[in-house]
Amino acid sequence: MANSKLSGTLFKKMVTNGAVNLKNNHKEIDNLNVFPVPDGDTGTNMQMTMMAGIKEVKNNKTDSIQDISKILSRGLLMGARGNSGVILSQFFRGLYSEIAKIDSDSVSVDDFIQALVGGYQMSYRAVMDPVEGTILTVVRESAEKVLQERKNLKSIDEVLKVYLTQAKETLIKTPDLLPVLKEAGVVDSGGAGFIKIVEGWMMALNGQEIQEEQQYVEQNSFVHEHNEIGAHNLGEIDIKFGYCTEFIVKLFDYEKFDEKFMREPLSQMGDSLVVVTDEDLLKVHVHTNQPGVALTLAQKYGELQTIKVDNMRNQHSNIMNSEKEVTKIETPKQKSKYALISVASGEGIKEVFLELGVDRVISGGQTMNPSTEDFVKAINELNAENIIILPNNSNIILTAEQTVELCPEYNIRVLKTKSIAQGYSSLISFDPTMKIDENIEAMTESITNMKSGEVTYAIRDTEMKGVKIKEGDFIGISSSEIKVSTNNKVETTNNLIDLLLSDESEIITVFYGLDVLDEELDEVISHINTKAPDIEVEIIEGKQDIYSFIIAVE
């Protein structure tokens, strides 16, 4: 029997089913990645994000669809991991924003379609520079399709059938929209994970409840037909407006304030604009070449609470490391001026970061991204006026940035470090006597003036930008590209080092992992000494897995 309306009880069954379906199949999503490295984590991030939200829903006995969607949205936001998790949390935030407007115990077909539209719109706002060919395209085109078919759709079931069919069609064409996917011969893994969620919704409508650990694969599903799904990397960004500017304002008179007061002038000054109000708080994100003008405009309507301005043209791209859980330290009794929070993997690397002044190390990296809640917990436990977060992974930056909005009482900056090497280099430039924005500028400059790379192994055959790769080969990665591939770990490492070194290089730091033998390390050191006899060499036992070597050259 078709469902003409969506009740809170049915909505709860749908979202729970979707989360469990994703969880049961998340390894399949993890294994489908642009780079053939053993660190695919999109499925893990998405399922952990979803299960965090579902946990909150299950702990609350309400049957109100408005309350359920609100609780789910908050739980997802706090549990969001990685770019894919943050985008997913924003999709459900968009659903809630539309459902909250409904003065009824159930959602009509038109209401549900509008909620799906709100979900895709909110998802786009979560990303500074939305890239087509990702999960964003999947949620947008699916919602647009049901809008087009609106007059012909008489039930929630019919809406979801059209929505899911379009999602699969869009997923197939993602490689045509994002060159890195086409080159690797894969489709977007975030979109594939989202389809698992929607498949779970459909099964709930049909009365089928999925149990955890039940491995469900829909017959003739896209994943079953095509063993080529992947890509949590959202690709390179062409920067037109150089300053990523974010601030929170406490409004003088929020009842009379209209978001257009900020949106209209700022839309003429930049792009990637997000203007959100929550009662007396205004949150603004914009890419602009005039951050000072944006801040001055905001002061007309209230008092600035937090400010973050990053020069995006000084940022580079890298790919990195793993795991999760917080290294505990005692909270200082007196309020300190600074606290540094860093994400790192490998006991040796963690120890080095603590020695360099990091106050809290959150274990994690490419295979296990920390959640938003992990960062919020660390911030609240640290007693500091100013907090600098080093994500050390491109897939963790968006999660870390959520803390600026969630913790407006703290002066937080997220330094956009995209690798352990970048984080290590930036810490050398930190000076506790300087102001926070001076530190951010100095630390960013350190990142700009260094090169870094990692060595790991391939888990499948592929070819990327002329580099032929075979399963089991060792690959050298730098600037988010596979530069070297051979069947020998030391040869790959030495070839990568040759690419990173230049006549201006003064220091090379080598973090070696758990799989590196003493004789292999000796060969690498010998090669460096031969290649650049005058360079200073620092060797650190990082004890990291997945990456045999992490290299920083300054």
XYZ file of C-alpha atoms in Angstrom:
554
model
C 0.000 0.000 0.000
C 1.424 3.363 -1.053
C 2.107 5.993 1.607
C 0.320 9.269 0.841
C 1.883 10.903 3.907
C 5.038 10.465 5.969
C 4.532 10.168 9.723
C 7.187 10.576 12.394
C 7.110 6.848 13.100
C 7.684 5.944 9.451
C 10.361 8.625 9.069
C 12.223 7.146 12.030
C 12.070 3.696 10.424
C 13.327 5.112 7.116
C 16.354 6.958 8.472
C 17.252 4.030 10.726
C 16.992 1.602 7.818
C 19.109 3.883 5.630
C 21.816 4.183 8.266
C 21.951 0.423 8.857
C 22.011 -0.323 5.125
C 24.975 2.017 4.734
C 26.713 0.513 7.755
C 26.281 -3.023 6.444
C 27.791 -2.023 3.097
C 30.283 0.669 4.087
C 33.353 -1.479 3.371
C 32.209 -1.757 -0.213
C 32.225 2.047 -0.391
C 35.594 2.264 1.404
C 37.215 -0.004 -1.162
C 36.215 2.259 -4.054
C 38.622 5.161 -4.014
C 40.281 7.479 -6.546
C 43.780 6.688 -5.372
C 44.608 2.962 -5.194
C 45.902 3.305 -1.626
C 44.702 1.296 1.414
C 43.015 4.277 3.081
C 39.573 4.548 1.522
C 37.294 5.874 4.268
C 34.251 7.520 2.712
C 31.926 4.682 3.679
C 33.315 4.594 7.216
C 32.886 8.344 7.659
C 29.343 8.342 6.318
C 28.140 5.352 8.310
C 29.664 6.624 11.565
C 28.043 10.010 10.945
C 24.674 8.380 10.290
C 24.885 6.022 13.265
C 25.715 8.953 15.570
C 22.476 10.613 14.503
C 20.448 7.417 14.759
C 21.747 6.850 18.289
C 20.261 10.185 19.342
C 16.966 9.378 17.617
C 16.704 5.992 19.340
C 17.394 7.564 22.732
C 14.388 9.845 22.293
C 10.868 8.419 22.405
C 9.127 11.215 20.465
C 6.964 10.366 17.444
C 6.881 13.953 16.178
C 8.492 14.135 12.751
C 9.640 17.687 13.525
C 11.352 16.573 16.741
C 12.852 13.463 15.125
C 14.334 15.433 12.222
C 15.723 18.049 14.638
C 17.320 15.440 16.916
C 18.720 13.586 13.906
C 20.178 16.783 12.441
C 21.927 17.711 15.691
C 23.250 14.181 16.208
C 24.627 14.034 12.673
C 26.329 17.398 13.031
C 28.062 16.391 16.261
C 29.042 13.007 14.830
C 30.115 14.246 11.389
C 33.420 12.799 10.164
C 35.301 13.911 7.083
C 33.994 15.977 4.176
C 31.459 13.313 3.226
C 30.098 13.164 6.780
C 29.799 16.933 7.078
C 28.012 17.194 3.725
C 25.669 14.379 4.766
C 24.907 16.110 8.067
C 24.055 19.284 6.189
C 21.697 17.381 3.874
C 19.677 16.252 6.889
C 19.893 19.722 8.375
C 18.218 20.961 5.204
C 15.523 18.296 5.552
C 14.862 19.444 9.100
C 14.714 23.135 8.129
C 11.857 22.373 5.746
C 10.038 19.860 7.950
C 10.134 22.338 10.845
C 7.940 24.693 8.791
C 5.104 22.145 8.583
C 2.231 22.598 11.015
C 1.132 18.963 10.916
C 1.932 15.585 12.450
C 2.806 14.181 9.029
C 4.516 15.281 5.817
C 2.649 15.401 2.520
C 4.118 14.455 -0.854
C 4.725 18.124 -1.694
C 6.269 18.736 1.733
C 8.591 15.758 1.327
C 9.756 16.918 -2.113
C 10.468 20.369 -0.687
C 12.434 18.771 2.156
C 14.602 16.914 -0.381
C 15.213 20.209 -2.155
C 16.137 21.849 1.142
C 18.549 19.010 1.796
C 20.512 19.526 -1.395
C 20.538 23.303 -0.976
C 21.946 23.061 2.544
C 24.536 20.517 1.382
C 25.902 22.931 -1.187
C 26.244 25.615 1.436
C 28.442 23.333 3.541
C 31.211 23.326 0.933
C 33.305 26.411 0.301
C 33.528 25.804 -3.437
C 31.055 23.107 -4.485
C 32.509 20.646 -7.000
C 30.256 18.880 -9.475
C 30.694 15.152 -9.939
C 30.424 14.453 -6.219
C 27.666 13.566 -3.747
C 26.507 17.175 -4.160
C 25.530 16.539 -7.778
C 23.737 13.338 -6.813
C 21.528 15.009 -4.184
C 20.869 18.045 -6.387
C 19.879 16.278 -9.598
C 17.747 13.763 -7.706
C 15.799 16.566 -6.025
C 15.473 18.483 -9.287
C 14.078 15.362 -10.970
C 11.289 14.904 -8.439
C 10.495 18.607 -8.755
C 10.073 18.136 -12.503
C 7.831 15.098 -11.953
C 5.917 16.676 -9.070
C 2.485 16.623 -10.762
C 2.771 12.913 -11.537
C 3.845 11.772 -8.054
C 0.965 10.742 -5.787
C 2.795 9.020 -2.908
C 5.996 9.112 -0.877
C 6.869 5.771 -2.484
C 6.635 7.213 -5.998
C 8.758 10.207 -4.999
C 11.532 7.996 -3.638
C 11.430 5.681 -6.633
C 12.036 8.610 -9.013
C 14.593 10.090 -6.597
C 16.589 6.863 -6.317
C 16.489 6.150 -10.063
C 17.868 9.623 -10.797
C 20.520 9.264 -8.072
C 21.855 6.130 -9.749
C 21.823 7.755 -13.174
C 23.698 10.781 -11.849
C 26.243 8.575 -10.103
C 27.081 6.843 -13.388
C 27.942 10.144 -15.055
C 30.043 11.627 -12.217
C 33.302 10.713 -14.028
C 32.221 12.934 -16.927
C 31.903 15.852 -14.504
C 35.066 15.370 -12.450
C 38.226 14.517 -14.440
C 40.030 12.848 -11.522
C 37.222 10.252 -11.367
C 37.333 9.543 -15.080
C 41.092 9.182 -15.068
C 40.929 6.668 -12.227
C 38.022 4.811 -13.845
C 35.692 5.252 -10.861
C 32.548 7.096 -9.783
C 31.998 9.149 -6.639
C 32.005 7.158 -3.414
C 30.043 9.774 -1.473
C 27.229 9.519 -3.992
C 27.392 5.728 -3.803
C 27.096 5.848 -0.015
C 24.127 8.192 -0.238
C 22.381 5.741 -2.562
C 22.760 3.040 0.114
C 20.889 5.324 2.516
C 18.050 5.956 0.067
C 17.809 2.238 -0.731
C 17.266 1.708 2.989
C 14.480 4.285 2.925
C 12.755 2.422 0.091
C 12.938 -0.871 1.937
C 11.380 0.737 5.022
C 8.479 1.958 2.900
C 8.045 -1.618 1.693
C 7.933 -2.895 5.265
C 11.430 -4.398 5.243
C 13.486 -3.697 8.365
C 17.230 -4.207 7.957
C 19.240 -5.692 10.801
C 22.800 -4.568 11.445
C 25.502 -6.722 9.817
C 22.994 -7.988 7.259
C 24.885 -7.555 4.008
C 22.304 -6.222 1.610
C 23.097 -5.631 -2.059
C 20.157 -4.745 -4.265
C 19.848 -6.999 -7.284
C 20.955 -5.170 -10.418
C 22.089 -2.214 -8.294
C 24.736 0.092 -9.677
C 27.353 -1.177 -7.258
C 26.605 -4.766 -8.241
C 26.876 -4.012 -11.953
C 29.921 -1.755 -11.773
C 32.884 -2.500 -9.556
C 34.121 1.057 -9.850
C 32.849 3.407 -7.184
C 34.996 5.883 -5.307
C 36.464 9.317 -4.665
C 36.117 11.137 -1.391
C 38.637 13.683 -2.738
C 36.581 16.675 -3.910
C 39.235 17.731 -6.394
C 41.296 20.833 -7.011
C 39.819 24.298 -6.466
C 40.315 27.226 -8.841
C 40.522 30.160 -6.426
C 38.988 33.388 -7.753
C 38.477 35.102 -4.397
C 41.474 34.668 -2.138
C 40.237 35.085 1.432
C 38.007 32.528 3.105
C 36.210 34.765 5.591
C 34.020 33.427 8.396
C 32.563 35.289 11.355
C 29.787 35.132 13.919
C 27.886 38.264 14.957
C 25.609 38.735 17.955
C 22.835 40.844 16.463
C 21.648 44.079 18.079
C 18.026 43.471 17.045
C 17.577 40.001 15.589
C 13.797 40.343 15.192
C 14.243 43.136 12.647
C 17.331 41.735 10.953
C 16.915 40.268 7.461
C 19.585 37.973 6.008
C 19.420 39.916 2.736
C 21.093 42.840 4.540
C 24.288 40.788 4.396
C 23.602 38.441 1.506
C 23.000 41.054 -1.186
C 26.132 43.203 -0.709
C 28.378 40.200 -0.022
C 27.165 38.418 -3.151
C 28.648 41.308 -5.118
C 31.999 40.955 -3.333
C 32.703 37.225 -3.617
C 31.339 33.707 -3.866
C 30.685 30.542 -1.795
C 28.403 32.715 0.321
C 26.507 31.290 3.291
C 24.419 33.538 5.552
C 22.643 31.760 8.421
C 20.812 33.167 11.421
C 19.871 31.386 14.636
C 17.837 33.805 16.737
C 20.345 36.504 17.841
C 23.404 34.942 16.152
C 24.449 35.539 12.552
C 26.950 33.165 10.902
C 28.574 34.290 7.640
C 30.952 32.464 5.329
C 32.212 34.107 2.122
C 35.153 33.933 -0.254
C 36.207 37.489 -1.019
C 39.193 39.676 -1.812
C 37.934 42.271 0.712
C 37.547 40.580 4.119
C 37.864 43.879 5.981
C 34.889 45.345 4.128
C 32.789 42.272 4.969
C 33.625 42.586 8.666
C 32.872 46.311 8.710
C 29.486 45.652 7.118
C 28.698 43.036 9.783
C 29.458 45.494 12.593
C 26.496 47.627 11.469
C 24.174 44.895 12.741
C 25.902 43.512 15.805
C 29.058 42.677 17.736
C 31.645 40.348 16.213
C 32.022 37.195 18.321
C 34.508 35.158 16.276
C 36.518 35.894 13.128
C 38.470 33.586 10.838
C 40.192 34.806 7.674
C 42.391 32.375 5.695
C 44.446 33.259 2.633
C 43.466 30.333 0.412
C 46.068 31.088 -2.249
C 48.766 30.140 0.239
C 47.417 26.614 0.702
C 48.700 23.416 -0.979
C 47.076 19.948 -1.353
C 48.335 16.623 0.077
C 46.980 13.180 1.113
C 47.662 11.582 4.523
C 47.300 9.328 7.687
C 45.058 7.336 10.211
C 43.062 6.245 13.377
C 41.101 7.983 16.224
C 40.852 8.587 19.993
C 42.065 11.486 22.109
C 45.407 11.670 23.891
C 44.466 12.881 27.354
C 46.251 15.658 29.192
C 45.265 17.488 32.337
C 43.372 20.728 31.822
C 45.484 23.683 33.024
C 44.217 25.193 36.266
C 44.728 28.750 35.044
C 43.462 29.984 31.719
C 46.270 29.955 29.169
C 46.660 32.247 26.195
C 46.891 29.428 23.653
C 45.908 25.825 23.121
C 46.932 23.788 20.088
C 44.864 20.820 18.927
C 46.324 18.471 16.333
C 45.198 15.321 14.555
C 47.930 12.705 14.170
C 48.500 8.992 13.655
C 51.431 6.919 14.882
C 52.747 6.960 18.431
C 56.075 8.458 17.388
C 54.396 11.278 15.467
C 52.086 12.007 18.393
C 55.040 12.265 20.760
C 56.833 14.695 18.448
C 53.741 16.891 18.156
C 53.356 17.003 21.945
C 57.040 17.925 22.272
C 56.489 20.781 19.819
C 53.810 22.296 22.052
C 50.557 20.648 21.002
C 48.208 20.515 23.988
C 45.840 17.844 22.711
C 46.407 15.195 20.050
C 43.322 13.618 18.540
C 44.371 10.353 16.963
C 43.155 9.997 13.427
C 43.829 10.570 9.773
C 42.750 9.199 6.426
C 41.312 5.859 7.554
C 39.591 7.159 10.683
C 38.544 10.799 10.682
C 37.686 12.388 14.043
C 34.130 13.584 14.499
C 32.995 17.133 15.103
C 32.192 16.050 18.662
C 35.801 14.945 19.197
C 36.962 18.470 18.404
C 34.238 20.135 20.469
C 35.077 17.947 23.465
C 38.784 18.793 23.217
C 38.028 22.518 22.916
C 35.768 22.514 25.960
C 38.310 20.591 28.047
C 41.140 22.996 27.209
C 41.189 26.197 29.223
C 42.489 28.698 26.666
C 41.688 32.116 25.202
C 42.842 31.183 21.689
C 42.665 27.767 20.037
C 44.433 26.678 16.855
C 43.410 23.396 15.233
C 45.718 21.481 12.874
C 43.597 18.884 10.985
C 46.657 17.533 9.075
C 44.374 15.976 6.484
C 42.339 17.557 3.688
C 39.375 15.349 4.595
C 39.265 16.624 8.192
C 39.400 20.387 7.576
C 35.657 20.784 7.014
C 34.888 18.845 10.207
C 37.281 21.020 12.223
C 35.722 24.178 10.810
C 32.311 23.174 12.183
C 33.656 23.991 15.653
C 33.777 27.709 14.855
C 29.977 27.786 14.663
C 29.397 25.236 17.427
C 31.770 26.921 19.916
C 31.247 30.668 19.364
C 32.468 31.453 22.877
C 36.017 30.471 21.884
C 38.457 32.284 19.592
C 39.160 29.400 17.188
C 41.286 29.244 14.051
C 41.605 26.195 11.811
C 45.000 26.102 10.098
C 44.343 24.206 6.876
C 47.167 21.697 7.195
C 46.569 18.826 4.783
C 49.283 16.421 5.938
C 51.357 15.404 8.926
C 54.341 17.005 7.187
C 52.528 20.331 6.882
C 51.397 20.196 10.506
C 54.936 19.426 11.663
C 56.393 22.280 9.618
C 53.794 24.786 10.822
C 54.473 24.014 14.488
C 58.069 25.120 14.112
C 56.780 28.628 13.343
C 54.336 28.885 16.251
C 55.208 31.661 18.727
C 53.047 31.940 21.877
C 54.067 35.596 22.310
C 52.426 36.618 19.032
C 48.765 37.373 18.339
C 46.691 34.514 16.955
C 46.314 35.932 13.442
C 50.048 36.670 13.306
C 50.666 33.045 14.216
C 48.261 31.825 11.546
C 50.066 33.963 8.973
C 53.504 32.697 10.014
C 52.405 29.059 10.189
C 50.689 29.307 6.805
C 53.859 30.747 5.301
C 55.800 27.747 6.608
C 53.374 25.425 4.833
C 53.685 27.387 1.613
C 57.471 27.187 1.634
C 57.769 23.426 2.084
C 57.213 20.280 0.015
C 55.960 16.956 1.278
C 55.235 13.429 0.161
C 54.187 9.972 1.333
C 54.985 6.424 0.319
C 52.399 3.628 0.542
C 51.306 0.627 -1.524
C 48.688 0.173 -4.249
C 45.641 -2.023 -3.717
C 44.641 -2.250 -7.390
C 45.918 -1.735 -10.930
C 45.372 1.699 -12.457
C 47.035 4.492 -14.414
C 47.011 8.136 -13.342
C 48.563 10.998 -15.323
C 50.892 8.676 -17.172
C 52.019 6.728 -14.095
C 51.208 3.031 -14.509
C 50.439 1.301 -11.218
C 50.081 -2.379 -10.420
C 48.483 -3.897 -7.344
C 51.149 -4.341 -4.673
C 53.445 -1.658 -6.110
C 54.798 1.067 -3.850
C 53.618 4.541 -4.815
C 54.961 7.988 -3.968
C 52.363 10.771 -3.509
C 52.949 14.530 -3.468
C 50.513 17.434 -3.903
C 47.611 14.973 -4.148
C 49.155 13.242 -7.163
C 50.842 9.872 -7.582
C 54.299 10.810 -8.813
C 56.184 7.508 -8.613
C 55.352 3.798 -8.760
C 57.753 0.847 -8.567
C 57.699 -2.633 -7.044
C 60.407 -1.667 -4.540
C 59.745 0.400 -1.405
C 63.207 1.968 -1.206
C 63.375 2.745 -4.923
C 59.991 4.462 -4.792
C 61.005 6.460 -1.714
C 64.308 7.571 -3.226
C 62.651 8.573 -6.500
C 60.085 10.621 -4.578
C 62.827 12.302 -2.550
C 64.589 13.246 -5.784
C 61.420 15.013 -6.930
C 61.025 16.893 -3.637
C 64.623 18.075 -3.257
C 65.909 21.231 -4.931
C 68.998 23.434 -4.697
C 67.165 25.616 -2.145
C 66.315 22.701 0.181
C 67.895 23.010 3.620
C 66.188 20.427 5.843
C 64.556 17.070 5.133
C 62.537 15.286 7.816
C 61.695 11.618 7.334
C 59.021 9.905 9.440
C 59.353 6.147 8.976
C 56.517 3.719 9.637
C 55.963 0.370 11.286
C 56.734 -1.647 8.138
C 60.176 -0.116 7.476
C 63.186 -2.372 8.084
C 66.474 -0.997 9.468
C 68.314 -1.753 6.232
C 65.613 0.022 4.196
C 65.925 3.122 6.361
C 69.724 3.017 6.005
C 69.399 2.901 2.211
C 67.113 5.928 2.192
C 69.431 7.934 4.459
C 72.410 6.985 2.300
C 70.579 8.134 -0.807
C 69.763 11.517 0.769
C 73.383 12.029 1.816
C 74.567 11.226 -1.701
C 71.914 13.324 -3.441
C 72.230 16.364 -1.149
C 75.355 16.091 1.036
C 74.844 19.541 2.592
C 71.209 19.139 3.595
C 70.265 18.658 7.265
C 68.581 15.270 7.759
C 66.179 14.560 10.614
C 64.919 10.986 11.083
C 61.831 10.353 13.249
C 60.379 6.957 14.145
C 56.762 7.855 13.459
C 55.404 4.328 14.038
C 52.575 5.094 11.615
C 50.861 2.410 9.544
C 49.747 2.558 5.879
C 52.436 5.123 4.979
C 55.948 3.678 5.032
C 57.515 7.100 4.784
C 56.230 10.647 5.326
C 58.682 13.244 4.033
C 58.912 16.983 4.690
C 61.394 19.166 2.785
C 62.008 22.783 3.775
